[in-house]
């Protein structure tokens, strides 16, 4: 396995490490660096992060897989995360997810054949007061109706 | 020393005692899954709840230190209701496959669902289905049974520091697994099978071999290295089936190593010598003990008459107990006046020190310290070669080899000159070139067949209890006692382990003040050895 961080990434990781009490505590921000560096987090990247932080690969995978905001191999250009936790569920996220599934022709968890969209149902995105919530890559949209979702998707480059 | 009231009873406990342990002093330990006394508390299962007066709701007792003036109830109605709730959630996805689960009978999920469960499930949604999978050479996972208590991951984080297991995903999708291509293969891995409160982690060695309630058990010590971890030996239908650790804060805490668990195949090896054999003119016969003893007596007498008393040699191993060594010393030194008495050691294995400080000794001779304490003998290849040289020159004409070991380690030099001996008596656990040349073959007893004591590498004298019947009734101690009698002597103290130990304690200052009974389940330091419990996280901080 010949994967390695670039000079620049390593410098950034060193700066990050200085801000945490243990190396392991920096797992999330370092995964972020790795995501930018390699375009996504696959097994090889997790092993590299583990070696960098003196963790086991399983520990890194545990943190990585707990979250849905780090790109996984095979995901599309746009990752649509529909919050499916309680507040959003009470305010109709199920309808939103159904609408997106129908519009994109895929099920939650899948990627469109043109690799443009990946649709996910995820846990609470922490904007419960303005549910339903849709996150597109790193941008958060609140009070999302199916019509609003259509508009968002159409506005994407 | 905080004083508190638990279920109406006052109790005083050392500062820092966890409430769950304080409760255990006056009543049953509150039911619990994730708490384990050998691991740091995690407080994730919520089963150990108690009611503390003045505090809202119920509190978990496994992370909370007992505090002065606390008034605690373990059976408050709120507690009972909360436990029922926890049980119901834990069983939502549980397959309830106890009839085919190895853990059944010693599963605390099973026990607690009898005591605190509802009996029927209200869950009507589909259950999560996850087939069993491999986690490494010795362990398999039945993921559906896992209650995500994290005992296994904490063990691998805290004790071995290897962290092969982790929880992936989250919520109801949470899945315990290894990282692809990184199996669990550390020297202590099977401990996670013991501490898994359910049948999720399974030892492939034990899989489907026995229902645990049919196992016979004896508290003893492991003989696979010189640490002497305290164990429970378990057998099914007369066969040694499983070894599990028995907590001893002075030696092994709650753990034992995989090598210790899995290195007893020799006990039931079909090639193991089980008959007393006499060889004459290249023919061999199975004989009864008296006939063998008579042949040994006559052989020794002939050699001593023709070549003098000193023409006898002895070789012992550290698989003999202190009591057996005491009799062997008496036989070879006092009765026969042997020219040489030497000890043979098994070659060293790999030493290992876990993150927590748990040690596997490189020295694989379980009673090396006993050899030294009882007979003043240190296994020495030079001495064994000198013995061989004496046989070569004819200075030694009769040789008694006692104790044996699970893998033969007789040096070439000795085997090469064996045929020059007029009398060769070999007692062993396994076949060997030396055994093939013996005039008399005596089966040795394996450690799980022995009643006696070993001394571990800290100088701790610990008891072995026999779970299995040795090939020769009475075992090595019986054979040695009978041999002494055949030679006109008598074994001290009646020849049993208790009596022989008493004689040893009376004559040998290293055993002064000890009695066999008082060794108890946890052993005692021999005189001059240090007695110091080690904190479980000695090196793990
Ligand atoms: S496998 Fe066993 S020990 Fe590990 S988390 Fe699951 S139930 Fe707990
Ligand atoms: S460390 Fe030694 S005594 Fe302990 S279980 Fe392993 S082999 Fe047996
Ligand atoms: S429940 Fe959807 S944002 Fe919190
Ligand atoms: S035993 Fe206390 S929370 Fe699990």
XYZ file of C-alpha atoms and ligand atoms in Angstrom:
722
model
C 0.000 0.000 0.000
C 1.731 3.111 -1.228
C -0.803 5.699 -0.147
C 0.708 8.721 1.574
C -0.332 12.229 2.541
C 1.132 15.122 0.596
C 3.531 17.521 2.235
C 0.745 20.082 2.565
C -1.702 17.639 4.133
C 0.916 16.469 6.586
C 1.583 20.012 7.678
C -2.124 20.549 8.163
C -2.428 17.366 10.196
C 0.440 18.476 12.418
C -1.346 21.764 13.039
C -4.540 19.866 13.865
C -2.821 17.461 16.221
C -1.514 20.336 18.275
C -5.096 21.288 19.121
C -6.151 17.915 20.565
C -5.232 16.176 23.808
C -4.586 12.826 22.080
C -3.866 11.821 18.509
C -7.031 9.766 18.389
C -9.120 12.809 19.259
C -8.164 14.334 15.929
C -9.718 11.488 13.940
C -12.592 13.472 12.436
C -10.634 16.500 11.256
C -7.886 14.259 9.906
C -10.497 12.233 8.015
C -11.650 15.534 6.553
C -8.138 16.270 5.378
C -7.900 12.785 3.922
C -11.237 13.192 2.156
C -10.012 16.341 0.463
C -6.666 14.778 -0.327
C -7.966 11.557 -1.856
C -11.486 12.520 -2.896
C -13.120 10.023 -0.556
C -12.390 7.570 2.226
C -11.810 3.950 1.273
C -10.132 1.141 3.220
C -6.634 2.167 2.170
C -7.246 5.730 3.308
C -8.560 4.463 6.656
C -5.409 2.412 7.155
C -3.312 5.480 6.384
C -5.277 7.598 8.844
C -4.973 4.861 11.480
C -1.209 4.705 11.024
C -1.011 8.481 11.172
C -2.945 8.632 14.441
C -1.615 5.471 16.152
C -5.067 3.923 16.043
C -6.196 0.581 14.694
C -7.917 0.635 11.286
C -11.036 -0.714 13.010
C -11.133 2.300 15.323
C -10.909 4.683 12.380
C -13.582 2.783 10.504
C -15.765 2.955 13.613
C -15.585 6.749 13.647
C -15.818 7.108 9.880
C -18.858 4.870 9.504
C -20.689 6.495 12.422
C -20.997 9.654 10.365
C -22.568 10.182 6.979
C -20.789 13.377 6.052
C -17.539 11.855 4.856
C -17.500 10.699 1.252
C -17.405 7.002 0.622
C -16.098 5.304 -2.520
C -18.625 5.266 -5.360
C -20.705 8.193 -4.237
C -22.038 10.642 -6.824
C -21.087 14.272 -7.409
C -23.941 15.421 -5.192
C -24.794 13.613 -1.983
C -28.351 14.253 -0.879
C -28.882 13.513 2.783
C -32.486 13.476 3.893
C -32.804 13.597 7.655
C -35.001 10.707 8.744
C -34.944 11.215 12.484
C -37.932 12.045 14.641
C -38.546 15.763 14.192
C -38.140 15.544 10.460
C -40.252 12.412 10.360
C -43.065 14.244 12.155
C -42.840 17.017 9.574
C -42.986 14.784 6.508
C -39.442 13.798 5.544
C -40.772 10.448 4.416
C -42.655 12.197 1.632
C -39.529 14.143 0.745
C -37.446 10.981 0.519
C -40.125 9.234 -1.540
C -40.247 12.198 -3.869
C -36.485 12.208 -4.391
C -36.426 8.456 -4.943
C -39.097 8.801 -7.622
C -37.455 11.779 -9.236
C -33.984 10.200 -9.361
C -35.152 6.668 -10.039
C -33.033 5.206 -7.231
C -33.616 3.999 -3.670
C -32.099 5.653 -0.636
C -28.527 4.399 -0.335
C -28.062 4.245 -4.116
C -26.286 6.394 -6.708
C -27.694 7.388 -10.093
C -26.059 5.610 -13.041
C -24.607 8.921 -14.279
C -22.904 9.301 -10.871
C -24.504 12.687 -10.390
C -26.571 11.955 -7.293
C -26.342 9.743 -4.235
C -29.419 9.675 -2.026
C -29.168 8.865 1.700
C -31.530 8.752 4.630
C -29.509 9.849 7.623
C -29.817 10.525 11.329
C -30.537 13.956 12.802
C -28.753 16.824 11.048
C -29.304 19.110 14.032
C -31.725 21.614 12.484
C -34.800 19.927 13.953
C -36.583 23.242 14.513
C -36.751 23.853 10.772
C -37.475 20.339 9.600
C -37.640 18.642 7.149
C -33.943 19.034 6.469
C -31.994 18.211 3.313
C -28.240 18.446 3.050
C -26.612 18.621 -0.366
C -22.885 17.971 -0.027
C -21.945 20.565 2.588
C -24.962 22.865 2.130
C -27.953 22.619 4.433
C -31.515 23.359 3.310
C -34.377 23.613 5.785
C -38.171 23.449 5.600
C -37.762 21.428 2.449
C -40.902 20.527 0.551
C -40.789 18.327 -2.561
C -41.208 21.445 -4.708
C -38.339 23.162 -2.912
C -36.201 20.061 -3.373
C -36.884 20.104 -7.108
C -35.773 23.712 -7.280
C -32.602 22.949 -5.340
C -31.698 20.055 -7.614
C -32.339 22.080 -10.736
C -30.130 24.888 -9.502
C -27.119 22.577 -9.168
C -24.388 23.079 -11.752
C -14.557 5.201 53.829
C -18.043 6.297 52.777
C -20.982 4.813 54.694
C -24.220 4.343 52.855
C -27.517 2.507 53.138
C -28.434 -0.129 50.593
C -31.831 -1.811 50.779
C -32.132 -0.587 54.360
C -28.777 -1.983 55.384
C -25.834 0.207 56.391
C -22.530 -0.575 54.786
C -19.105 1.000 54.765
C -16.947 0.608 51.672
C -13.477 1.771 50.645
C -13.266 5.175 48.978
C -13.813 4.883 45.236
C -15.850 1.659 45.387
C -18.375 1.605 42.562
C -21.958 1.517 43.686
C -22.513 -1.805 41.879
C -19.761 -3.373 43.978
C -21.076 -1.760 47.154
C -24.497 -3.270 46.421
C -22.880 -6.673 45.995
C -21.803 -6.490 49.638
C -25.308 -6.498 51.017
C -27.385 -8.087 48.289
C -27.051 -9.621 44.879
C -25.024 -7.560 42.440
C -27.502 -5.514 40.396
C -28.073 -7.199 37.026
C -25.619 -5.859 34.466
C -24.215 -6.509 31.005
C -21.516 -4.008 30.150
C -19.874 -3.801 33.550
C -16.931 -6.154 34.043
C -14.618 -5.915 37.050
C -11.544 -6.315 34.822
C -12.459 -3.441 32.499
C -13.081 0.231 32.840
C -16.773 0.983 33.355
C -18.618 2.227 30.305
C -22.214 2.559 31.460
C -23.776 1.727 28.127
C -26.292 -1.055 28.777
C -28.348 0.708 31.489
C -29.238 -2.597 33.142
C -27.540 -1.942 36.485
C -29.913 0.801 37.554
C -30.691 1.531 41.195
C -32.816 4.149 42.915
C -30.869 6.718 44.888
C -32.950 8.739 47.309
C -33.042 12.410 46.420
C -32.010 11.840 42.826
C -34.491 12.105 39.992
C -35.350 8.859 38.229
C -33.002 5.919 38.405
C -29.209 5.885 38.129
C -26.754 3.341 36.795
C -24.620 1.854 39.549
C -21.587 0.778 37.515
C -20.065 4.208 36.919
C -21.044 5.933 40.154
C -18.742 5.766 43.165
C -20.494 4.971 46.443
C -20.777 8.209 48.422
C -21.263 9.082 52.044
C -24.899 9.063 53.118
C -26.356 7.612 49.919
C -29.638 5.779 50.410
C -29.942 3.203 47.677
C -32.542 0.674 46.650
C -31.893 -2.086 44.154
C -35.497 -3.252 44.096
C -37.468 0.012 43.932
C -40.526 -0.253 41.637
C -38.989 2.333 39.303
C -35.863 0.176 39.084
C -37.829 -2.946 38.275
C -39.803 -1.153 35.575
C -36.639 0.286 34.056
C -34.954 -3.117 33.977
C -37.946 -4.613 32.237
C -37.688 -1.856 29.643
C -33.991 -2.452 29.056
C -34.598 -6.171 28.656
C -37.347 -5.581 26.151
C -35.122 -3.369 24.008
C -32.195 -5.782 24.191
C -34.366 -8.642 23.007
C -35.945 -6.777 20.076
C -33.455 -8.095 17.575
C -32.175 -11.034 19.557
C -32.653 -14.315 17.700
C -33.474 -16.242 20.907
C -31.622 -19.229 19.540
C -30.524 -20.475 22.968
C -31.070 -24.133 21.986
C -28.203 -23.933 19.500
C -26.130 -21.275 21.262
C -22.882 -22.260 22.958
C -23.402 -19.657 25.666
C -26.741 -21.002 26.846
C -26.467 -21.939 30.503
C -23.884 -19.270 31.274
C -25.468 -16.391 29.350
C -26.476 -13.438 31.464
C -28.965 -12.281 28.840
C -30.703 -15.604 29.280
C -30.513 -15.384 33.076
C -31.737 -11.810 33.215
C -34.575 -12.456 30.836
C -35.826 -15.158 33.185
C -35.597 -12.731 36.088
C -36.501 -9.416 34.489
C -37.934 -10.140 31.069
C -41.548 -10.067 29.916
C -41.720 -13.588 28.570
C -43.314 -12.444 25.315
C -42.213 -9.898 22.739
C -44.388 -7.001 21.621
C -42.143 -6.302 18.663
C -43.842 -7.008 15.359
C -41.467 -5.360 12.897
C -38.944 -7.474 11.000
C -35.876 -8.443 13.008
C -32.411 -7.584 11.732
C -30.810 -10.664 10.242
C -27.034 -10.966 10.179
C -25.420 -14.326 9.516
C -22.423 -15.498 11.507
C -18.970 -14.583 10.319
C -15.340 -15.238 10.972
C -13.270 -12.822 13.047
C -9.986 -14.683 13.014
C -8.362 -18.053 13.446
C -9.952 -18.780 16.819
C -13.103 -16.697 17.024
C -16.381 -16.423 15.151
C -19.144 -13.859 15.606
C -22.898 -14.423 15.685
C -23.766 -10.747 15.156
C -27.482 -11.125 15.831
C -26.787 -12.149 19.403
C -24.581 -9.124 20.151
C -26.039 -6.651 22.624
C -23.331 -4.044 21.906
C -22.073 -3.947 25.478
C -18.517 -3.144 24.266
C -16.850 -5.506 26.714
C -14.949 -7.058 23.816
C -13.815 -3.770 22.317
C -12.779 -2.467 25.725
C -10.777 -5.632 26.367
C -8.986 -5.205 23.051
C -8.414 -1.500 23.734
C -7.390 -1.739 27.377
C -5.809 -5.136 27.932
C -4.132 -6.073 24.650
C -4.108 -2.610 23.087
C -4.776 -4.185 19.703
C -8.276 -2.786 19.044
C -9.197 -5.237 16.295
C -12.916 -4.856 16.934
C -15.057 -1.758 16.664
C -18.655 -0.775 16.148
C -19.434 0.328 12.621
C -22.411 2.441 11.498
C -24.828 3.463 14.238
C -28.303 3.261 15.672
C -30.126 0.071 14.758
C -27.578 -0.545 12.004
C -24.690 -0.701 14.472
C -22.504 -3.666 13.631
C -19.562 -5.079 15.525
C -16.776 -6.167 13.209
C -13.104 -6.286 12.376
C -11.516 -4.123 9.717
C -11.381 -6.103 6.463
C -8.261 -8.247 6.398
C -7.296 -7.527 10.015
C -8.436 -10.616 11.969
C -8.315 -10.954 15.739
C -5.169 -12.945 16.290
C -3.566 -11.687 19.491
C -2.233 -13.956 22.252
C -5.150 -13.165 24.604
C -7.966 -13.149 22.080
C -10.151 -15.872 23.573
C -10.798 -13.849 26.707
C -13.344 -11.865 24.731
C -15.334 -15.064 24.290
C -15.459 -15.515 28.072
C -16.476 -11.950 28.816
C -19.035 -11.631 26.036
C -22.191 -11.708 28.150
C -24.061 -13.460 25.349
C -23.216 -16.022 22.690
C -22.069 -13.501 20.103
C -18.358 -14.254 20.325
C -17.680 -17.947 20.058
C -14.502 -19.965 20.416
C -14.133 -22.177 17.383
C -12.298 -24.678 19.540
C -15.270 -25.080 21.876
C -18.026 -24.625 19.296
C -20.767 -27.250 19.669
C -18.530 -29.479 21.780
C -20.647 -29.495 24.924
C -23.593 -27.902 26.663
C -22.017 -26.042 29.538
C -24.284 -27.516 32.191
C -22.897 -30.958 31.384
C -19.300 -29.904 32.077
C -17.432 -31.185 35.110
C -15.195 -28.526 36.627
C -12.165 -28.226 38.866
C -10.243 -25.177 40.022
C -6.601 -25.634 39.087
C -3.722 -23.850 37.370
C -2.552 -23.721 33.784
C 0.607 -25.720 33.112
C 1.501 -24.278 29.740
C 4.055 -21.778 31.056
C 5.603 -20.777 34.333
C 3.052 -18.048 35.102
C 0.547 -20.499 36.518
C -2.630 -18.658 35.586
C -5.530 -19.738 37.732
C -8.050 -21.663 35.683
C -11.129 -23.781 35.816
C -10.574 -27.066 34.016
C -13.712 -28.363 32.383
C -14.395 -31.791 30.967
C -17.166 -33.465 29.057
C -17.423 -37.241 28.956
C -13.994 -37.611 30.525
C -12.272 -35.346 28.014
C -10.692 -32.016 28.814
C -12.961 -29.702 26.842
C -12.286 -26.149 27.921
C -10.064 -24.073 30.164
C -11.354 -20.761 31.440
C -9.543 -18.268 33.636
C -10.291 -17.994 37.312
C -9.670 -14.513 38.748
C -6.583 -14.149 40.884
C -5.363 -10.599 41.510
C -1.862 -11.900 42.272
C -1.373 -13.708 38.991
C -3.698 -13.392 36.044
C -6.542 -11.082 37.119
C -9.465 -12.223 34.976
C -7.506 -13.482 32.001
C -5.506 -16.296 30.512
C -3.743 -16.689 27.194
C -4.848 -18.600 24.099
C -1.749 -20.775 24.245
C -2.726 -21.929 27.729
C -6.237 -22.751 26.601
C -5.264 -24.623 23.480
C -2.057 -26.476 24.314
C -3.512 -29.584 25.907
C -4.034 -31.794 22.860
C -1.392 -34.178 24.223
C -3.713 -35.153 27.073
C -6.020 -37.090 24.770
C -3.529 -37.872 22.034
C -4.014 -41.537 21.070
C -0.237 -41.938 20.927
C 0.143 -40.909 24.551
C 1.620 -43.720 26.636
C -1.194 -45.056 28.826
C 0.058 -48.551 29.629
C 2.864 -49.695 31.865
C 5.209 -51.515 29.527
C 8.074 -53.880 30.209
C 10.582 -54.601 27.430
C 12.689 -57.711 27.399
C 14.796 -59.014 24.533
C 13.177 -56.603 22.086
C 9.705 -57.748 23.071
C 7.318 -55.630 25.072
C 4.468 -56.555 27.390
C 1.836 -54.539 29.149
C 2.267 -55.243 32.821
C 0.601 -54.252 36.070
C 2.316 -51.774 38.375
C 3.580 -54.385 40.891
C 5.373 -56.306 38.169
C 6.963 -53.136 36.845
C 8.024 -52.116 40.330
C 9.576 -55.512 40.924
C 11.476 -55.279 37.655
C 12.755 -51.828 38.605
C 13.746 -53.026 42.061
C 15.561 -56.060 40.698
C 17.241 -54.021 37.973
C 18.453 -51.420 40.447
C 19.691 -54.083 42.815
C 21.651 -55.821 40.088
C 23.265 -52.581 38.940
C 24.099 -51.496 42.479
C 25.537 -54.902 43.344
C 27.724 -55.011 40.260
C 28.739 -51.336 39.937
C 28.089 -49.710 43.298
C 25.300 -47.488 44.533
C 26.519 -44.517 42.573
C 25.864 -46.153 39.218
C 22.351 -44.736 39.287
C 21.220 -41.509 37.682
C 17.998 -39.566 37.706
C 16.396 -37.036 35.391
C 13.331 -35.022 36.352
C 11.246 -32.321 34.683
C 9.298 -29.324 35.871
C 6.010 -31.100 35.095
C 6.365 -32.847 38.440
C 4.526 -31.179 41.305
C 6.372 -30.056 44.411
C 5.095 -33.158 46.180
C 6.254 -35.448 43.384
C 9.625 -33.704 43.297
C 9.910 -34.194 47.046
C 9.344 -37.945 46.638
C 11.625 -38.086 43.603
C 14.382 -36.405 45.631
C 13.882 -38.807 48.461
C 13.999 -41.762 46.078
C 16.978 -40.724 44.018
C 19.070 -38.932 46.618
C 18.240 -40.509 49.974
C 17.309 -44.063 49.027
C 19.413 -44.668 45.933
C 22.231 -42.167 46.476
C 22.223 -41.403 42.766
C 25.466 -40.161 41.237
C 23.660 -37.526 39.263
C 20.241 -35.975 39.527
C 19.572 -33.542 36.703
C 16.631 -31.556 35.451
C 15.602 -31.226 31.832
C 13.737 -28.157 30.597
C 11.448 -27.634 27.661
C 12.796 -25.049 25.208
C 11.514 -21.511 25.781
C 8.549 -20.135 23.890
C 7.784 -16.560 23.108
C 7.391 -14.126 25.990
C 4.567 -11.627 25.803
C 3.559 -8.661 27.896
C 0.179 -7.128 27.185
C -0.589 -3.438 27.420
C -2.274 -4.155 30.759
C 0.792 -5.915 32.125
C -0.562 -9.446 31.676
C 2.389 -11.731 31.068
C 3.013 -14.977 29.243
C 6.322 -16.397 30.405
C 8.853 -17.484 27.822
C 9.684 -20.263 30.247
C 7.312 -23.106 29.365
C 8.264 -25.247 32.380
C 5.324 -24.861 34.755
C 7.127 -25.837 37.959
C 10.639 -24.611 37.320
C 10.501 -22.616 40.551
C 9.396 -25.793 42.329
C 12.382 -27.719 40.980
C 14.583 -25.111 42.492
C 12.728 -24.777 45.772
C 12.250 -28.490 46.404
C 15.408 -30.030 44.972
C 17.707 -27.049 44.470
C 17.848 -28.042 40.804
C 18.103 -25.711 37.847
C 17.466 -27.336 34.476
C 20.805 -27.410 32.791
C 21.711 -28.839 29.389
C 25.340 -29.146 30.477
C 24.332 -31.369 33.383
C 22.206 -33.524 31.083
C 25.171 -33.913 28.736
C 27.399 -34.812 31.686
C 24.839 -37.454 32.606
C 25.025 -38.796 29.058
C 28.813 -38.845 29.300
C 28.610 -40.846 32.532
C 26.376 -43.342 30.782
C 28.805 -43.515 27.903
C 31.739 -44.318 30.219
C 29.685 -46.815 32.188
C 29.789 -44.774 35.402
C 26.003 -44.737 35.302
C 24.244 -47.994 34.450
C 20.680 -47.321 35.581
C 18.629 -44.236 34.786
C 15.248 -43.124 36.070
C 13.529 -40.488 33.951
C 10.569 -38.974 35.774
C 7.804 -36.506 35.012
C 7.997 -36.128 31.249
C 6.727 -33.174 29.285
C 4.143 -32.574 26.564
C 6.756 -32.401 23.788
C 9.896 -34.533 23.984
C 13.110 -32.552 24.453
C 15.683 -35.234 25.255
C 19.041 -34.238 23.799
C 20.550 -36.415 21.083
C 23.541 -37.201 23.288
C 21.288 -38.851 25.834
C 19.232 -40.832 23.351
C 22.424 -42.032 21.654
C 23.805 -43.665 24.803
C 20.495 -44.967 26.174
C 21.037 -48.477 24.863
C 24.160 -48.828 27.034
C 22.029 -48.669 30.159
C 21.282 -51.850 32.022
C 18.105 -50.308 33.362
C 16.253 -47.428 31.757
C 12.956 -46.376 33.295
C 11.125 -43.632 31.403
C 7.990 -41.965 32.587
C 6.494 -39.599 30.036
C 3.438 -37.967 28.517
C 4.355 -38.457 24.890
C 6.238 -40.989 22.800
C 9.913 -40.288 22.165
C 13.082 -41.972 21.004
C 14.120 -42.310 24.639
C 10.814 -43.907 25.580
C 11.302 -46.437 22.768
C 14.546 -47.545 24.381
C 13.174 -47.889 27.918
C 13.099 -51.221 29.722
C 10.189 -49.971 31.749
C 7.713 -47.381 30.459
C 5.606 -45.593 33.019
C 2.781 -43.344 31.839
C 3.027 -39.904 33.397
C 0.008 -37.988 34.639
C -0.873 -34.784 32.809
C -1.362 -31.581 34.786
C -5.195 -31.817 34.666
C -4.848 -35.259 36.263
C -2.675 -34.115 39.150
C -3.316 -33.318 42.765
C -0.481 -31.240 44.115
C 1.157 -27.858 43.780
C 3.338 -25.869 41.412
C 5.278 -22.693 42.145
C 4.922 -19.954 39.568
C 7.599 -17.552 38.428
C 6.641 -15.082 41.173
C 7.217 -17.722 43.829
C 3.523 -18.350 44.405
C 2.657 -21.876 45.523
C -0.605 -22.875 43.848
C -2.771 -25.956 43.945
C -3.620 -28.316 41.111
C -6.812 -30.299 41.442
C -7.342 -33.404 39.342
C -10.258 -33.194 36.945
C -9.325 -36.281 34.962
C -8.209 -39.753 35.973
C -4.522 -40.420 35.272
C -3.553 -43.513 33.260
C -2.045 -45.110 36.362
C -4.400 -44.718 39.318
C -2.812 -42.484 41.930
C -0.826 -40.668 39.263
C 2.846 -39.830 39.505
C 2.634 -39.362 43.250
C 1.184 -42.860 43.576
C 3.864 -44.366 41.342
C 6.655 -42.639 43.278
C 5.183 -43.732 46.606
C 4.901 -47.316 45.392
C 8.463 -47.193 44.095
C 9.688 -46.018 47.507
C 7.805 -48.877 49.135
C 9.240 -51.377 46.653
C 12.693 -50.212 47.706
C 11.977 -50.696 51.367
C 11.172 -47.061 52.217
C 7.803 -45.404 52.714
C 6.502 -42.144 51.328
C 6.222 -39.516 54.057
C 2.842 -38.301 55.250
C 1.064 -41.343 53.821
C 2.067 -40.507 50.243
C -0.893 -38.251 49.396
C -0.387 -34.651 48.257
C -1.505 -33.182 51.589
C 0.763 -35.378 53.686
C 3.778 -35.103 51.406
C 3.363 -31.328 51.343
C 3.329 -31.290 55.152
C 6.588 -33.247 55.190
C 8.075 -30.849 52.648
C 7.015 -27.867 54.741
C 8.595 -29.422 57.824
C 11.928 -30.090 56.122
C 12.331 -27.302 53.590
C 12.484 -23.733 54.807
C 11.085 -22.333 51.557
C 7.784 -24.023 52.385
C 7.903 -23.206 56.070
C 4.574 -22.204 57.558
C 2.517 -23.405 54.599
C -0.057 -26.168 54.558
C -1.643 -27.661 51.483
C -5.135 -26.715 52.664
C -4.145 -23.133 53.379
C -2.880 -22.651 49.843
C -6.574 -22.286 49.113
C -7.872 -21.421 45.694
C -5.547 -18.469 45.185
C -2.254 -19.941 46.402
C 0.294 -18.459 48.798
C 3.733 -17.006 48.264
C 6.494 -19.403 49.229
C 8.660 -18.147 52.029
C 10.774 -15.258 50.842
C 8.603 -14.492 47.809
C 6.720 -11.262 47.531
C 2.949 -11.159 48.026
C 1.620 -8.267 46.021
C -1.638 -8.062 44.121
C -1.119 -6.191 40.889
C -3.619 -3.564 39.839
C -5.508 -4.738 36.765
C -4.460 -1.751 34.698
C -0.837 -1.795 35.816
C 0.632 -0.872 32.455
C -2.573 0.090 30.741
C -2.822 3.688 31.834
S -19.842 -9.281 20.948
Fe -20.409 -9.713 23.052
S -18.917 -8.546 24.275
Fe -18.844 -7.715 22.219
S -20.295 -6.001 22.261
Fe -21.418 -7.798 21.515
S -22.345 -8.653 23.345
Fe -20.762 -7.262 24.040
S 0.209 -17.128 30.563
Fe 1.083 -19.141 30.929
S 0.015 -19.915 32.727
Fe -1.178 -18.192 31.899
S -2.672 -19.154 30.550
Fe -0.909 -18.608 29.303
S 0.360 -20.443 29.267
Fe -1.095 -20.682 30.929
S -34.566 15.364 13.303
Fe -34.057 16.107 11.341
S -32.661 17.661 11.807
Fe -33.052 16.808 13.761
S -23.729 -2.450 33.724
Fe -24.086 -0.413 34.252
S -24.747 0.449 32.440
Fe -24.167 -1.553 31.818
